[in-house]
Tab-separated table of C-alpha atoms in Angstrom:
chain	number	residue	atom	x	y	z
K	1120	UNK	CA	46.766	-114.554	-4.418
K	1121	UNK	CA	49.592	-111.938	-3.831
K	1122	UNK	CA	52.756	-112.982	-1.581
K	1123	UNK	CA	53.721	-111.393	1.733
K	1124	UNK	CA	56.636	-109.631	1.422
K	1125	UNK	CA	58.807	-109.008	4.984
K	1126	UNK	CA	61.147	-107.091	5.937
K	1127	UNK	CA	64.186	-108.151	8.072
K	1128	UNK	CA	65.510	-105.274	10.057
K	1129	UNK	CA	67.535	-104.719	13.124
K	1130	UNK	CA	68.336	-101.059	13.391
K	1131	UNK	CA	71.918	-102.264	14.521
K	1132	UNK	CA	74.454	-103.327	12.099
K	1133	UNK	CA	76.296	-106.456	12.166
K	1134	UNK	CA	73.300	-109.074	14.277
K	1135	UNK	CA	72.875	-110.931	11.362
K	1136	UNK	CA	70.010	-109.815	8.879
K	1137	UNK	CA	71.874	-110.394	5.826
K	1138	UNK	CA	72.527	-114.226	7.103
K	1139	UNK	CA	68.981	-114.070	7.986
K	1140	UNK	CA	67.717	-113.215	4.827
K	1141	UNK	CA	69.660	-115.360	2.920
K	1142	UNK	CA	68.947	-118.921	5.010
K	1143	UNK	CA	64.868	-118.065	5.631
K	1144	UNK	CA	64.640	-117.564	1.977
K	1145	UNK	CA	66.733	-120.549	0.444
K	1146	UNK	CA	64.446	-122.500	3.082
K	1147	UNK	CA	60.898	-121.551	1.943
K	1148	UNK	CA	62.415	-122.062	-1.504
K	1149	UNK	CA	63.675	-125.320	-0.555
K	1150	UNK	CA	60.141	-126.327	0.822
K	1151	UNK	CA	58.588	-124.763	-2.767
K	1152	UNK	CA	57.779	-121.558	-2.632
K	1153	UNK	CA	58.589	-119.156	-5.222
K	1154	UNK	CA	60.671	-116.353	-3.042
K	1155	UNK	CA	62.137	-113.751	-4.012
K	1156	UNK	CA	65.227	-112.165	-2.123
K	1157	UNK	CA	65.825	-108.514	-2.290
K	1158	UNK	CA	69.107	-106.261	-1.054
K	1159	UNK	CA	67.929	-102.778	0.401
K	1160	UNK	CA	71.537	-102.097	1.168
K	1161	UNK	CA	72.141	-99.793	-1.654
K	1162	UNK	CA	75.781	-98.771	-1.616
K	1163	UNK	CA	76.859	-101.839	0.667
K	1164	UNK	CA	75.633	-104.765	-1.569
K	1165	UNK	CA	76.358	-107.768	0.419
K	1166	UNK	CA	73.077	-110.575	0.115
K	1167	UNK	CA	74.663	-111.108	-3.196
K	1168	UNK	CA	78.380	-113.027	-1.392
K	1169	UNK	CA	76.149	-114.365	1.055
K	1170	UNK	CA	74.118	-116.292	-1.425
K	1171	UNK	CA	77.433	-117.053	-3.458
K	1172	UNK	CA	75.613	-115.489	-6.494
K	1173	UNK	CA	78.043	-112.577	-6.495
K	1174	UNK	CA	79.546	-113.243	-10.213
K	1175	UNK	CA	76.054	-113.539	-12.051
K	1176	UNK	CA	74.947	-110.156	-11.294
K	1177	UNK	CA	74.427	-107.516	-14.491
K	1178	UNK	CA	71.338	-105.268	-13.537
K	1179	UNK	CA	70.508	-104.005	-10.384
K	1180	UNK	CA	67.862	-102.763	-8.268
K	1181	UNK	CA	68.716	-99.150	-8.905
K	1182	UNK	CA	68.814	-99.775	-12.915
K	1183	UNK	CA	65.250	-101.440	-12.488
K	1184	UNK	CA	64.362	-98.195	-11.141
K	1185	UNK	CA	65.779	-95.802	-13.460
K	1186	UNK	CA	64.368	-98.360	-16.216
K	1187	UNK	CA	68.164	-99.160	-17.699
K	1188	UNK	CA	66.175	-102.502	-17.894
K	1189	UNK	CA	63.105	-104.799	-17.209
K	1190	UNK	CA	62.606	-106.140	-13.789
K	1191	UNK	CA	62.745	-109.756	-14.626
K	1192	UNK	CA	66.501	-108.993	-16.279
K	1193	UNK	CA	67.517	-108.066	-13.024
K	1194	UNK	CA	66.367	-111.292	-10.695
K	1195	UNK	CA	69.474	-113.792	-10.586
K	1196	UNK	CA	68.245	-117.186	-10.170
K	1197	UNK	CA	69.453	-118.880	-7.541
K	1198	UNK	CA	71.712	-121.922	-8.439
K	1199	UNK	CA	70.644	-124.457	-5.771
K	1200	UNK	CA	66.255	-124.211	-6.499
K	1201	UNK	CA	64.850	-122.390	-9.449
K	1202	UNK	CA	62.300	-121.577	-6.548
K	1203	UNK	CA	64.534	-118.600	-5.568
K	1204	UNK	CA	65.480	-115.331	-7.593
K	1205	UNK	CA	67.559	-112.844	-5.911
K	1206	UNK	CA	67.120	-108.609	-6.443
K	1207	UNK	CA	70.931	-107.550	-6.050
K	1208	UNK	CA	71.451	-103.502	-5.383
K	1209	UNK	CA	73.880	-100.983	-6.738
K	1210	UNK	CA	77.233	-100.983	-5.268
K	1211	UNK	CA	78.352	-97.518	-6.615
K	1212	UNK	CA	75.188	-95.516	-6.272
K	1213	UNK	CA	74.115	-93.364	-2.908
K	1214	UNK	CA	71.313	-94.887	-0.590
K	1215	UNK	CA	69.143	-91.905	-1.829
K	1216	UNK	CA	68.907	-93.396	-5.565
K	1217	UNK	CA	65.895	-95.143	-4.329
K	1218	UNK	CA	62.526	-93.612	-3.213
K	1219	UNK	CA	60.118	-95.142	-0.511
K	1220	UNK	CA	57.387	-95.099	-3.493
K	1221	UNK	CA	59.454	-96.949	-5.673
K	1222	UNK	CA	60.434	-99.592	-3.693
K	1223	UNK	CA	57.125	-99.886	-2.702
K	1224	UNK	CA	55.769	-100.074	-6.624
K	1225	UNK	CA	58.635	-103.008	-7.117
K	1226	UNK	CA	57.843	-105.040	-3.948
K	1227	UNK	CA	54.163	-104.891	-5.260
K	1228	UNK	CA	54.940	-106.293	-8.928
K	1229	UNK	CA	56.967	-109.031	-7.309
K	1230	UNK	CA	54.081	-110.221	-4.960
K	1231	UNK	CA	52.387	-111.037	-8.617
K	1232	UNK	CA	54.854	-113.364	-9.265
K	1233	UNK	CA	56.451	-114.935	-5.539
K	1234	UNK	CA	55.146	-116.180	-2.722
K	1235	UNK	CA	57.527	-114.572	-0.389
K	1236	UNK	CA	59.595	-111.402	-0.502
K	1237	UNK	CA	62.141	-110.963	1.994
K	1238	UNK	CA	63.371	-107.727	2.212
K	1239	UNK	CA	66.962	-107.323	3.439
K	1240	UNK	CA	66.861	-103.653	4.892
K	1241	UNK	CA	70.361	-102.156	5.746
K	1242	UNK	CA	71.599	-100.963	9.422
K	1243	UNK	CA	70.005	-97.866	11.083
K	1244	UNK	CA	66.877	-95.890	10.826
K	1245	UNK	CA	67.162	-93.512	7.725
K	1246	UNK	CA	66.613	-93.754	4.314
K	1247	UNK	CA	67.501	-97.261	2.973
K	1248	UNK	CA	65.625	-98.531	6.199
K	1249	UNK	CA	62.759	-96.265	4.954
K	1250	UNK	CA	63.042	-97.548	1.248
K	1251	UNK	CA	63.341	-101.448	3.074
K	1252	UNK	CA	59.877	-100.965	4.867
K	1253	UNK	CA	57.843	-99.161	2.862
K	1254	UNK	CA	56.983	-102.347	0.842
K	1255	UNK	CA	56.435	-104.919	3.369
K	1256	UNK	CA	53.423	-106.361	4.840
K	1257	UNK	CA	55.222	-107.549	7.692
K	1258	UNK	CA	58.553	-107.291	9.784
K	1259	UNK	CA	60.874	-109.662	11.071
K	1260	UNK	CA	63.212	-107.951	13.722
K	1261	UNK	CA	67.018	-109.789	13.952
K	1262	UNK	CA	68.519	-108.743	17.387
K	1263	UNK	CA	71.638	-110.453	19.589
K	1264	UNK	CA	71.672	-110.882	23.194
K	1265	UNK	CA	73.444	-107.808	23.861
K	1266	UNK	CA	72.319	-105.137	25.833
K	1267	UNK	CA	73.181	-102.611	22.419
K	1268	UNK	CA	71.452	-104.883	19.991
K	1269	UNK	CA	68.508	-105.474	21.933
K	1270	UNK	CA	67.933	-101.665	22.502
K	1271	UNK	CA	67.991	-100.785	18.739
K	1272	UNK	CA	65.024	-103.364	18.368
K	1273	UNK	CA	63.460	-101.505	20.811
K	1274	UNK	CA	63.273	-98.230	18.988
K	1275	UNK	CA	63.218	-100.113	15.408
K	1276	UNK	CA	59.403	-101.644	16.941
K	1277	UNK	CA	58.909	-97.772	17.712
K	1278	UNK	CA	59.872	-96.831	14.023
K	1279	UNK	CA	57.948	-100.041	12.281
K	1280	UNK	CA	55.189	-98.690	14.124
K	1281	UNK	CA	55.015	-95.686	13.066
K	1282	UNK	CA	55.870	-97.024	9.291
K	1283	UNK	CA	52.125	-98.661	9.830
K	1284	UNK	CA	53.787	-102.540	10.828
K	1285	UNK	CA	52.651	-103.295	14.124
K	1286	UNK	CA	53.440	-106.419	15.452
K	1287	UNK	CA	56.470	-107.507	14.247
K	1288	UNK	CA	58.797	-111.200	15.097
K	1289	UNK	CA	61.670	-111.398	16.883
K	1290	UNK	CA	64.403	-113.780	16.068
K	1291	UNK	CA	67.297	-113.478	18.275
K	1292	UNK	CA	70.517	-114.642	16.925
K	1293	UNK	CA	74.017	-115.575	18.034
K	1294	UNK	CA	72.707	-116.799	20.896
K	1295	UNK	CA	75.696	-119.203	23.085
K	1296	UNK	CA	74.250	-121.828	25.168
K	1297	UNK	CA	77.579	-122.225	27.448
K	1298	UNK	CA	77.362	-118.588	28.176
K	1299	UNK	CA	73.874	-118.621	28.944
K	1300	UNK	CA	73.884	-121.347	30.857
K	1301	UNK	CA	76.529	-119.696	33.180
K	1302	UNK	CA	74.555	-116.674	33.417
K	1303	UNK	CA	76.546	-114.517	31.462
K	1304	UNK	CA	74.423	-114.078	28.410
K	1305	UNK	CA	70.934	-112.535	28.798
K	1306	UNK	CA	68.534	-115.713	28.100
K	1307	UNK	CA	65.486	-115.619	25.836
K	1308	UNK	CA	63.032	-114.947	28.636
K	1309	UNK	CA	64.612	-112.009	29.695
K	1310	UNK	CA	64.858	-110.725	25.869
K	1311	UNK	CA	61.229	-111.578	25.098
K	1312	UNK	CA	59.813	-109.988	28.574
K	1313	UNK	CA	61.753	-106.648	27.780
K	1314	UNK	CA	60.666	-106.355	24.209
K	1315	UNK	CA	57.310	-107.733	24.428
K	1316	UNK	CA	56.835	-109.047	20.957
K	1317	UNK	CA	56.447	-112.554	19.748
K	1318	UNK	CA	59.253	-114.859	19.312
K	1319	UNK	CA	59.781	-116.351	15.881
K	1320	UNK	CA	62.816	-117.872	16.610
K	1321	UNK	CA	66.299	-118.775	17.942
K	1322	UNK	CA	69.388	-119.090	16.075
K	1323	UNK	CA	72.384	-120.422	18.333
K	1324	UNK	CA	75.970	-119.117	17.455
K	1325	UNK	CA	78.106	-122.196	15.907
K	1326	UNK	CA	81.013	-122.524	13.664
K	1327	UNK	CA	78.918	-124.211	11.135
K	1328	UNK	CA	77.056	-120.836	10.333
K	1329	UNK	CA	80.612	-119.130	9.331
K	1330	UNK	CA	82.138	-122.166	8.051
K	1331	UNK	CA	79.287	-121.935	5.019
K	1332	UNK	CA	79.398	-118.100	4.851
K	1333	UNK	CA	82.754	-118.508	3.760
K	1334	UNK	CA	81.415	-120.976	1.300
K	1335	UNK	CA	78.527	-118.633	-0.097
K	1336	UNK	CA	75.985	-121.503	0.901
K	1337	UNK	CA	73.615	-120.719	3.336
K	1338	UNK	CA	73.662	-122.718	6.389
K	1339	UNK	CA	69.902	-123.654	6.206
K	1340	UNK	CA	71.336	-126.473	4.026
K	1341	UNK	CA	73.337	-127.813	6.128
K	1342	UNK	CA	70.675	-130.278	8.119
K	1343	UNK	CA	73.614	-131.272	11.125
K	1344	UNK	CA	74.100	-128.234	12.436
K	1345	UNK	CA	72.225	-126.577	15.410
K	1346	UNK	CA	72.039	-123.200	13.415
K	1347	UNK	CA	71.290	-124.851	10.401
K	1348	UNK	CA	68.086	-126.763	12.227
K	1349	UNK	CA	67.350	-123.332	13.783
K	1350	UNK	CA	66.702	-121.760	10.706
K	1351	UNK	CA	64.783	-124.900	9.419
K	1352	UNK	CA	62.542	-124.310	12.422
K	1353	UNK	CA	61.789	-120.540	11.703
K	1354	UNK	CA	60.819	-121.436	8.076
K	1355	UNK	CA	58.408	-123.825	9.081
K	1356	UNK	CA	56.806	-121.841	11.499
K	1357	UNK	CA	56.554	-118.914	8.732
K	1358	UNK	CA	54.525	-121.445	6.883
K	1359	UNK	CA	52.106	-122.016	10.665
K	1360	UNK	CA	53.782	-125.121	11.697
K	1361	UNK	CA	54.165	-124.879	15.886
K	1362	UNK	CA	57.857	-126.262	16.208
K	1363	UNK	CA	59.261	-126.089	19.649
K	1364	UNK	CA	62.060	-123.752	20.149
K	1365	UNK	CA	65.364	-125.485	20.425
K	1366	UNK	CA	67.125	-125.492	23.805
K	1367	UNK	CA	69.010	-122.926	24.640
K	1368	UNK	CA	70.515	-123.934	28.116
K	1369	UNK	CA	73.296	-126.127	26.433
K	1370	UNK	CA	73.427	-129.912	25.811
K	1371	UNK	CA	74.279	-131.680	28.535
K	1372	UNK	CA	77.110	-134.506	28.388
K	1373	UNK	CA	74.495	-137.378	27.338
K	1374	UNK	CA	73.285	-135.157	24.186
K	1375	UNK	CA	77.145	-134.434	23.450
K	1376	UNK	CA	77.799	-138.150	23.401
K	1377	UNK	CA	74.480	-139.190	21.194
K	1378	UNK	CA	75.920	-136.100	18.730
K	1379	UNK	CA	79.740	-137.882	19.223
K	1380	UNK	CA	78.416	-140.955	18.112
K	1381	UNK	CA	75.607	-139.748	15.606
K	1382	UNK	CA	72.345	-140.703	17.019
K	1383	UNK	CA	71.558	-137.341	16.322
Z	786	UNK	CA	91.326	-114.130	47.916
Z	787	UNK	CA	87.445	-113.840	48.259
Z	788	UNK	CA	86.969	-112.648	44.650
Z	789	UNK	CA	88.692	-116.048	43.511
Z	790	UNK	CA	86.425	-117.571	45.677
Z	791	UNK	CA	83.209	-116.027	44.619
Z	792	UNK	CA	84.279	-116.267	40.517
Z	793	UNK	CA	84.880	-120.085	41.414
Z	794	UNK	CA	81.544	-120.526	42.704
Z	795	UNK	CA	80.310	-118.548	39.803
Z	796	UNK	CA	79.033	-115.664	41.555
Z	797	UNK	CA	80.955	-113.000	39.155
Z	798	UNK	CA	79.489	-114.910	36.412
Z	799	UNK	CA	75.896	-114.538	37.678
Z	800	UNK	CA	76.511	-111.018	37.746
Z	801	UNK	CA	76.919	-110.371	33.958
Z	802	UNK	CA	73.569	-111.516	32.979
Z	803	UNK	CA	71.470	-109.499	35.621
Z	804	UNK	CA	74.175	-106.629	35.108
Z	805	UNK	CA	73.340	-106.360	31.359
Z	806	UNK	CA	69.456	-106.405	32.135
Z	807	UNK	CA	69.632	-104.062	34.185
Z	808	UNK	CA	71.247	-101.676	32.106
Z	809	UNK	CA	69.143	-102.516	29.321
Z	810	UNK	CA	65.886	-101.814	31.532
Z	811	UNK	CA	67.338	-98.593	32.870
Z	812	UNK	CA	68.509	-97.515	29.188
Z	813	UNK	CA	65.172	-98.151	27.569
Z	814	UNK	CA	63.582	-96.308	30.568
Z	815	UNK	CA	65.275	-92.835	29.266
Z	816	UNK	CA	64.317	-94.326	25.787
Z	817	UNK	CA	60.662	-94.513	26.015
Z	818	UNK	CA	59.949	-91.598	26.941
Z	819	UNK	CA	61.837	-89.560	25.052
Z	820	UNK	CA	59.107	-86.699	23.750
Z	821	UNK	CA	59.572	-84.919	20.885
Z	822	UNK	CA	59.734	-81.386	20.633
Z	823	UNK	CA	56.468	-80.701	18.504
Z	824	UNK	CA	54.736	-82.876	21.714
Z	825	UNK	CA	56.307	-80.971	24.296
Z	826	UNK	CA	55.458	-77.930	22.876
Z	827	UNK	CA	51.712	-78.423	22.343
Z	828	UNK	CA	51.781	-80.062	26.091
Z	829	UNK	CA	52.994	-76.642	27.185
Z	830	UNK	CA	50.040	-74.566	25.471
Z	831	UNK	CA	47.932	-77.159	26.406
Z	832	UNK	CA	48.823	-76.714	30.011
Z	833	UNK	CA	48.973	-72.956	29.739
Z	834	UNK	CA	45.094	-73.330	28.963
Z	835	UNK	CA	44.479	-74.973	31.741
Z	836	UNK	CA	46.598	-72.904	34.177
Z	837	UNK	CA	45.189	-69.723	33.032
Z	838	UNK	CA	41.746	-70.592	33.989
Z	839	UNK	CA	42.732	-70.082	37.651
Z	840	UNK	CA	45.512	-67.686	37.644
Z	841	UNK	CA	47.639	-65.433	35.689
Z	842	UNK	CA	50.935	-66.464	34.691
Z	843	UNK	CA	53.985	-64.583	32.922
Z	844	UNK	CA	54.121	-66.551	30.363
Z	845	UNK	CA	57.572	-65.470	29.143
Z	846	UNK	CA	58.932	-67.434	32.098
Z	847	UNK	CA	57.080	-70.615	31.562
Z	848	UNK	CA	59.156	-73.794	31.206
Z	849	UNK	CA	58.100	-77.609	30.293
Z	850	UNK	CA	60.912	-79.808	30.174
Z	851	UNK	CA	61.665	-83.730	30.785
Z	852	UNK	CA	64.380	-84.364	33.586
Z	853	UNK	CA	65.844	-87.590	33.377
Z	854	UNK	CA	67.899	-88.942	37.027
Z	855	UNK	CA	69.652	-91.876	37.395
Z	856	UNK	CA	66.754	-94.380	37.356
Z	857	UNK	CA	63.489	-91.663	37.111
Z	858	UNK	CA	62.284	-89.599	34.532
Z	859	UNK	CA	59.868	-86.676	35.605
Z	860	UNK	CA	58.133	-83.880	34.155
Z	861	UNK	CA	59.557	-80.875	35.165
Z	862	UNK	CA	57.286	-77.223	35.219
Z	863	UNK	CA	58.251	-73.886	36.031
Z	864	UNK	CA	55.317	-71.866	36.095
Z	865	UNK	CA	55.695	-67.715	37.172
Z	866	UNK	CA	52.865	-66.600	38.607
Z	867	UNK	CA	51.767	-63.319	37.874
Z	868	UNK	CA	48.156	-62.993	39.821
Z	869	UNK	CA	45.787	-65.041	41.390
Z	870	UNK	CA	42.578	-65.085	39.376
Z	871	UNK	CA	39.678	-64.150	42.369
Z	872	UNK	CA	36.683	-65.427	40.487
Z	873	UNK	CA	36.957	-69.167	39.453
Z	874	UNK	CA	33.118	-68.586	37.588
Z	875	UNK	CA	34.861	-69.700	33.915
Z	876	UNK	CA	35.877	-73.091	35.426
Z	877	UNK	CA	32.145	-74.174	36.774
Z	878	UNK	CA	30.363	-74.158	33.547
């Protein structure tokens, strides 16, 4: 059977897809699946630092493409799971070195081989997010709760639509329980009731997440920390697991003490 | 004095939340409808059709355009009338 390759897209830059990308595929890997993790960012590589696999890279995307080499030279394996390959992009080549057909030719021999391709498409609605879609069997939309962020998912359901991917997910990230809790942070209700898709899942905003960032190890690894769960959460429910959504309203000063004192 | 007042009992705070909804809902109001050209355009012949079943119109002056106010959108149509058609026989068959 073929994988499902998805794409994770957010029309606006800097919500998180790249993070995204990273974390939901190091967790299906982690859980065995053979994934495969590729940067549509041409010209702004960056899933590469994320995943700390920046100093393995030789071939690229682009060089699979203009057949400098054979696909399989290009996948860096992953030095955590063997379960995980990463497709890195060109740095020094233009977004237009890559062609909606090609990209969707590659995404199609890599479903022979993996389970999951996650597609990491770049910011805004041209040609690299054309190239990132026209693969993918499915989209997962990363948005903030900001009133900016929210409305580029808005138009990017428009554009998926359009692309022939209706129904995409909607994980909203960098989401602060204090502030939402005080009312100054549009909750997930109000989010999912404007958009009207389905909710795949919640990622809160903790210093955990940029603590391994800096690290290059995705915080999916990191099992005590609320982001880190999170993500944990949205990988299981990509395999059909039903796991509640975490709370979002803030822990109270009972759950602070159990984390103070490690019962959880 | 009353602004310290209603930030301590968290009444400025409220306001963020429903202030960026708001927005939001008014913004993607403007963003949904947003017609394309091409659509507009075959709207207006479409309409023109229609029009000229009943009466004649100078169609040099005819203008279809989207108006957008503060919270509305409407569909704006300026529509010069050149004569009244006195037989309406086309439209009953």
């Amino acid at each position: 059977m073929p994988g499902k390759a998805l794409v994770i897209t957010s029309g606006k830059g800097g919500v998180g897809k790249t993070t995204t990308t990273a974390n939901l595929g190091l967790g299906l890997a982690l859980r065995g699946h053979k994934v495969a993790l590729v940067d549509a960012d041409t010209g702004l590589r960056n899933l590469d630092v994320v995943m700390g696999l920046e100093n393995r890279i030789v071939y690229d995307l682009v060089d699979v493409i203009e057949g400098n080499c054979r696909l399989a030279q290009a996948l860096i394996r992953d030095k955590r799971t063997r379960n995980l390959v990463l497709l890195p992009t060109a740095q020094s080549k233009e977004k237009d070195a890559v062609k909606p057909e090609q990209m969707k030719e590659l995404v199609k021999q890599l479903k022979d081989e993996f389970d999951y391709i996650l597609i990491d498409s770049p910011a805004g609605i041209e040609h690299g997010f054309r190239n990132a879609v026209a693969g993918a069997d499915e989209a997962i939309i990363v948005t903030t709760p900001e009133v900016a962020a929210v409305r580029d998912a808005d138009r990017i359901i428009g554009l998926l639509e359009a692309s022939g991917l209706y129904d995409p997910s909607l994980i909203i990230n960098r989401v602060r329980p204090d502030m939402v809790r005080r009312g100054d942070m549009m909750d997930i209700d109000d989010i999912i009731e404007i958009l009207a898709i389905p909710l795949l899942g919640v990622v809160p905003d903790d210093e955990g997440i940029i603590i391994s960032t800096n690290r290059g190890e995705p915080v999916v690894l990191n099992g005590r920390c609320r982001s880190g769960e999170a993500f944990n959460n949205i990988v299981r429910r990509l395999e059909g697991e039903e796991v509640p959504f975490l709370d979002m309203r803030g822990d109270g000063l009972l759950e602070k003490l159990k984390r103070l004192v490690g019962l959880r | 004095m009353w602004e310290f007042l209603s930030r301590l009992f968290g009444r400025e705070n409220e306001a963020s939340k429903v202030a960026a909804k708001e927005r939001l809902r008014l913004v993607l109001v403007h963003d949904r409808t947003t017609v394309s050209p091409c659509l507009l355009e075959t709207l207006k012949e479409e309409l023109l059709d229609v029009i000229s079943k009943y009466m004649e119109i100078d169609q040099a002056g005819f203008e279809v355009n989207i108006e957008q106010g503060d919270d509305s959108m409407a569909l704006v149509a300026n529509i010069p009338i050149k004569e009244m058609k006195r037989a309406l026989s086309r439209t009953k068959n």
